[in-house]
Short mmCIF file of C-alpha atoms in Angstrom, two decimals:
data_model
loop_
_atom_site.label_atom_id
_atom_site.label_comp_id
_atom_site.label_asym_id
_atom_site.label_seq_id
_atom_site.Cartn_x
_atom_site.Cartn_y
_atom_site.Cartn_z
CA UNK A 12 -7.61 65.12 -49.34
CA UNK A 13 -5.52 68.65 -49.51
CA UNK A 14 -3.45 68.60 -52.93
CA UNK A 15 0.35 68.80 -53.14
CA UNK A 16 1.28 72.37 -51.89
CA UNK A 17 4.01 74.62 -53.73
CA UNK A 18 5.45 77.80 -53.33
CA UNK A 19 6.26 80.72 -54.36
CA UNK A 20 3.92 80.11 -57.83
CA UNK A 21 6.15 82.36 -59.15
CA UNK A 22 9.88 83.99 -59.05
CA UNK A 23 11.84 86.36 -60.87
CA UNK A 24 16.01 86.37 -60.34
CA UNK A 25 18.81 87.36 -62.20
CA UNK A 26 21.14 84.92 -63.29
CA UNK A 27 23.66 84.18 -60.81
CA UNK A 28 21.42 84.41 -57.80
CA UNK A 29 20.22 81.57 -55.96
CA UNK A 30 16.60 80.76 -55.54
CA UNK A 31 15.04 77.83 -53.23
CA UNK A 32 11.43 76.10 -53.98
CA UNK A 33 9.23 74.28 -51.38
CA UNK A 34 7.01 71.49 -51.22
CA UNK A 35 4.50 69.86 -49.18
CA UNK A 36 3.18 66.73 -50.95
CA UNK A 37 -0.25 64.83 -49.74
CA UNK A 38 -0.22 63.39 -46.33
CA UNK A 39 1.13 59.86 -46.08
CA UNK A 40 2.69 59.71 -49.63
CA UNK A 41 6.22 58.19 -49.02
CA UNK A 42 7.36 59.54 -52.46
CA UNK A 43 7.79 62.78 -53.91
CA UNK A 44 9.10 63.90 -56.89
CA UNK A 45 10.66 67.16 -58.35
CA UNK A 46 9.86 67.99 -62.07
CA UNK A 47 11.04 70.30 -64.42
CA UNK A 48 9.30 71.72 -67.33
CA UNK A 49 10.42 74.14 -69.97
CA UNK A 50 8.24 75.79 -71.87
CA UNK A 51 6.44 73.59 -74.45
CA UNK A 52 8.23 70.25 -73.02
CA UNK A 53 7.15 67.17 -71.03
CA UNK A 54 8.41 67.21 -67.13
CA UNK A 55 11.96 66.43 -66.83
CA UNK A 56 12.47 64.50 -63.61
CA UNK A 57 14.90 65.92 -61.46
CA UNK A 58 15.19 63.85 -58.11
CA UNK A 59 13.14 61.23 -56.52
CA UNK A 60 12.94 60.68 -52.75
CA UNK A 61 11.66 57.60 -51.12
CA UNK A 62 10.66 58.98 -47.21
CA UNK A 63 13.87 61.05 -46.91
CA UNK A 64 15.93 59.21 -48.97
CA UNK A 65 17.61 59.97 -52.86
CA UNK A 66 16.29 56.80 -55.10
CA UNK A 67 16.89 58.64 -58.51
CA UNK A 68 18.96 62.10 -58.52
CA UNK A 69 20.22 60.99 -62.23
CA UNK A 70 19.52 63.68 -64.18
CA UNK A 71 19.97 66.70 -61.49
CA UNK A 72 22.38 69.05 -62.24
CA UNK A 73 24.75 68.31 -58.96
CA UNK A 74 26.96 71.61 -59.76
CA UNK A 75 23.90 73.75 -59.34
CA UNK A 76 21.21 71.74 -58.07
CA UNK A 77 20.45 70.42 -54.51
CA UNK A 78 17.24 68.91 -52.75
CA UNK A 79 16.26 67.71 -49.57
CA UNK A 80 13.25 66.08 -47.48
CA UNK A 81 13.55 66.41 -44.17
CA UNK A 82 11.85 64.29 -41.71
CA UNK A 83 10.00 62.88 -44.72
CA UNK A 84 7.89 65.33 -45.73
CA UNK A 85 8.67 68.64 -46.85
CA UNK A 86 11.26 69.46 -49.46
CA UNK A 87 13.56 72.21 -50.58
CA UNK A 88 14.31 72.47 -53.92
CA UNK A 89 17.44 75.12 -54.46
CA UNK A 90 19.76 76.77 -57.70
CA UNK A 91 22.93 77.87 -56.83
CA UNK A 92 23.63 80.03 -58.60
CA UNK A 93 20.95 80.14 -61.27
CA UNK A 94 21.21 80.37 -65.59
CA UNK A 95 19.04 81.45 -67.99
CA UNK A 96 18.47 78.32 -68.93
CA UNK A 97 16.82 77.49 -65.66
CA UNK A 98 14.00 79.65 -66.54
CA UNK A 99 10.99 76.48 -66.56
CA UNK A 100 8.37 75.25 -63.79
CA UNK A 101 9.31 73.58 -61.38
CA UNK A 102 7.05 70.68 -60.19
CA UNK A 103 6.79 68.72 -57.55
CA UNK A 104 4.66 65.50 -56.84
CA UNK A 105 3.61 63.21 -54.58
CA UNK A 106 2.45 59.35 -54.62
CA UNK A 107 2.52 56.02 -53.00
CA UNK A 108 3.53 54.76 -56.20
CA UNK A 109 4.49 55.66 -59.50
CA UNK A 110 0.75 54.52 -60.39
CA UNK A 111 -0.89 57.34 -58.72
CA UNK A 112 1.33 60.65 -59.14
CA UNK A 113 -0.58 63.74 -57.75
CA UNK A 114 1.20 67.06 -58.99
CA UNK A 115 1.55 70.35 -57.59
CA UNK A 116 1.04 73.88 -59.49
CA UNK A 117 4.13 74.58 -59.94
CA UNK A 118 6.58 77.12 -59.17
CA UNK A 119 7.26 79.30 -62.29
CA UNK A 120 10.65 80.73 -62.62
CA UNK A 121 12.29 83.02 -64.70
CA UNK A 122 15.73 83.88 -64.46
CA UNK A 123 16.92 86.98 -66.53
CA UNK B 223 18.13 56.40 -72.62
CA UNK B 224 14.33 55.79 -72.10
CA UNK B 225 11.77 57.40 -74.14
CA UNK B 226 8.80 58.46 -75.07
CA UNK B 227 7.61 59.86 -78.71
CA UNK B 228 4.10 61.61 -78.85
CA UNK B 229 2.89 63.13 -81.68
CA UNK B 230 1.17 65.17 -82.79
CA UNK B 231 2.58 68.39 -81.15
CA UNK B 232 -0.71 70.28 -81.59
CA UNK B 233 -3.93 69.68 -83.08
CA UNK B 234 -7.40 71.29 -83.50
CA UNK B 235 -10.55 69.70 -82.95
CA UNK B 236 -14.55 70.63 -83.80
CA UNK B 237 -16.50 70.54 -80.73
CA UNK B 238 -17.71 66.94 -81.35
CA UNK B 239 -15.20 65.51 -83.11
CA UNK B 240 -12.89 62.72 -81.74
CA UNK B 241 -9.56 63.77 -80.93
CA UNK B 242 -6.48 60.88 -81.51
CA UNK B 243 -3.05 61.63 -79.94
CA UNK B 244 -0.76 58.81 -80.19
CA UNK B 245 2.34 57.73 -78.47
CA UNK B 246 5.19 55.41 -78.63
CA UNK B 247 7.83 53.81 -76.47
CA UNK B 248 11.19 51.83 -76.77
CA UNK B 249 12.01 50.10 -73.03
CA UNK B 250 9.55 47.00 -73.20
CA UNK B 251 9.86 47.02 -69.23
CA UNK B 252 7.76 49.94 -69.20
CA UNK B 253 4.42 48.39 -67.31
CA UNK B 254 2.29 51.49 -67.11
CA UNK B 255 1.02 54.12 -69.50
CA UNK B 256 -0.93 57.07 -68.23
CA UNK B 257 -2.06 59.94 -69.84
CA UNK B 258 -2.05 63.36 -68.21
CA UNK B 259 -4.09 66.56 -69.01
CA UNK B 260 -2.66 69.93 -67.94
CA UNK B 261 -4.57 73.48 -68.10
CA UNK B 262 -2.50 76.51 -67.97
CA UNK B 263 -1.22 77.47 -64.72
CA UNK B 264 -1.56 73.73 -63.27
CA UNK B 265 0.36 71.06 -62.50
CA UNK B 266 -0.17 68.14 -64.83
CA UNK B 267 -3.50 65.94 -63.59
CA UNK B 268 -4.09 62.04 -64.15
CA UNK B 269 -6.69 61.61 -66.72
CA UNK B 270 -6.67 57.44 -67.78
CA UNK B 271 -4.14 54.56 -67.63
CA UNK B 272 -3.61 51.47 -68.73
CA UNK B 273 -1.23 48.61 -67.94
CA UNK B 274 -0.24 46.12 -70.66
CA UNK B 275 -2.12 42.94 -70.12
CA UNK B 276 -5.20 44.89 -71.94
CA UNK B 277 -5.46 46.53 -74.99
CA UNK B 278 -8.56 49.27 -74.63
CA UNK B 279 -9.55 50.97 -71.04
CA UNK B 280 -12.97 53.54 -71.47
CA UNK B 281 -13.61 55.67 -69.10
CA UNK B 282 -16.09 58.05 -70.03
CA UNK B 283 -15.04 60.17 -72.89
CA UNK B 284 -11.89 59.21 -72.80
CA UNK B 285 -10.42 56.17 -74.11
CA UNK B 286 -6.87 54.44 -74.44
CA UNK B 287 -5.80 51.97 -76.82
CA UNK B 288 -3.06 49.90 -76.22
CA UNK B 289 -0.79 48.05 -78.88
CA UNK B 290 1.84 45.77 -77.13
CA UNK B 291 3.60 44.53 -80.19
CA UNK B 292 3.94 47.91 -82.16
CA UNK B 293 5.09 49.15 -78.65
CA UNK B 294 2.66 52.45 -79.27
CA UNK B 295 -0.52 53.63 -77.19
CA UNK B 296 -3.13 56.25 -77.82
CA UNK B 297 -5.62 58.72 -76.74
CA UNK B 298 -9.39 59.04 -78.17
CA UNK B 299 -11.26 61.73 -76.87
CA UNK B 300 -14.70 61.24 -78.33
CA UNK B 301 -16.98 63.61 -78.59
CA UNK B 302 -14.58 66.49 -77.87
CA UNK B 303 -15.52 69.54 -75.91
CA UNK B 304 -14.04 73.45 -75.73
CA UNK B 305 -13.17 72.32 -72.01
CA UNK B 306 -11.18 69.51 -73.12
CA UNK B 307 -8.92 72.02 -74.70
CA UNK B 308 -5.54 71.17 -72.72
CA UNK B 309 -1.90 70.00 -73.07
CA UNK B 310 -1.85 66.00 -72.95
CA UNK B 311 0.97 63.83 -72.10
CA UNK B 312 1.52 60.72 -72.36
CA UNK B 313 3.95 58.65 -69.90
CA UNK B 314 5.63 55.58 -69.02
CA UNK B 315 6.89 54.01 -65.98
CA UNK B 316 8.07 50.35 -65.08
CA UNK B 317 5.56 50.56 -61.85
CA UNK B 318 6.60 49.94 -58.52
CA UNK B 319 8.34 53.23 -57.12
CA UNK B 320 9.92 53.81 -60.55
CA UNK B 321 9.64 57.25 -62.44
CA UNK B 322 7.73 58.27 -65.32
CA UNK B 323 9.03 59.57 -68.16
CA UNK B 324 6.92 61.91 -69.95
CA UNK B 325 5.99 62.48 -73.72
CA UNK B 326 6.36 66.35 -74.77
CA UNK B 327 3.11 66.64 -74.77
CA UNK B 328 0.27 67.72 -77.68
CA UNK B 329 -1.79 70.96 -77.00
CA UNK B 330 -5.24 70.38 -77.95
CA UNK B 331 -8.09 73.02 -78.93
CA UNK B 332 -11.64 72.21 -79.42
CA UNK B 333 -13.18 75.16 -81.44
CA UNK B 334 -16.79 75.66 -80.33
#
């Protein structure tokens, strides 16, 4: 089965900008996930969606951070305005349960 | 807030040896424990998991023990190899649709 597609793999901004990330998980997974990593750290869930539904947007920065999943596949990932801080990969994953997560590459971003 | 504590954060390996990164957890709802290996550039890929009714899955190389009362799992990679030279996480979840929560992860390298 095709993998959990991402893009870009990588982006450059400078801080203040806003930058958007997109997803296409494995056909037929109801859940998908958005991760973030910084450098040298375990993923850092972000959001969870269930279909096109939030079940866990928890830890997302809400002043900066926004997600959707349209028609209950796809997803947009955007940073509004972006901080240096921000700079990490972005993941995002896919599964019909939290027993069988299948992650993307990643989108890389730097913000300077 | 629900954690996970792996250590070590790095470790080096002889091609051959058997490499032991160990984990522990506090929420005693968490149900599943995989392990994940990541190669640079990747998204993070399942490698083994166990759930908590047993205490030792093999599969291969690779080989987690599981200690319910101590509330701490491991990895054994036996008989390492250069190509097992990755970053490893180790994870947690309460199953169902539920989110893992990640370890921060131990880079290993097996020196030829």
């Amino acid at each position: 089965e095709a993998g959990v597609a991402q893009s870009p793999r990588y982006k450059i901004i400078e801080k203040r900008q806003s930058v958007a990330f997109w997803c296409n998980p494995i056909s037929g997974h109801a859940t998908l996930y958005w991760y973030q990593q910084i450098l040298g750290q375990g993923p850092k869930l972000l959001i969870q969606f269930q279909n096109n539904g939030v079940v866990d947007d928890s830890q997302l920065p809400k002043d900066r951070f926004s997600a959707e999943r349209l028609k209950g596949v796809d997803s947009t990932l955007k940073i509004q305005p972006a901080k240096l801080e921000d700079s990490a990969v972005y993941l995002c994953a896919s599964s019909r349960s939290s027993y069988g997560y299948t992650f993307g590459s990643g989108t890389r971003l730097t913000v300077v | 807030q629900q954690q996970v504590k792996q250590s070590p954060q790095s470790l080096i390996v002889q091609k051959g040896g058997i490499s032991i990164i160990n984990c522990a957890y506090e929420n005693t709802a968490f149900d599943y424990f995989p392990w994940y290996q990541q190669f640079p550039g990747k998204g993070p890929a399942l490698l083994i998991a166990i759930r908590p009714d047993v205490s030792e899955k093999k599969e291969g190389r690779f080989t987690i023990s599981f200690n319910k009362s101590a509330k701490q799992f491991s990895l054994h990679i036996m008989d390492s190899q250069p190509g097992d030279s990755a970053t490893y996480f180790c994870a947690a979840s309460m199953g169902g649709y539920s989110t893992l929560t990640f370890g921060k992860g131990t880079m290993l390298l097996v020196s030829p």
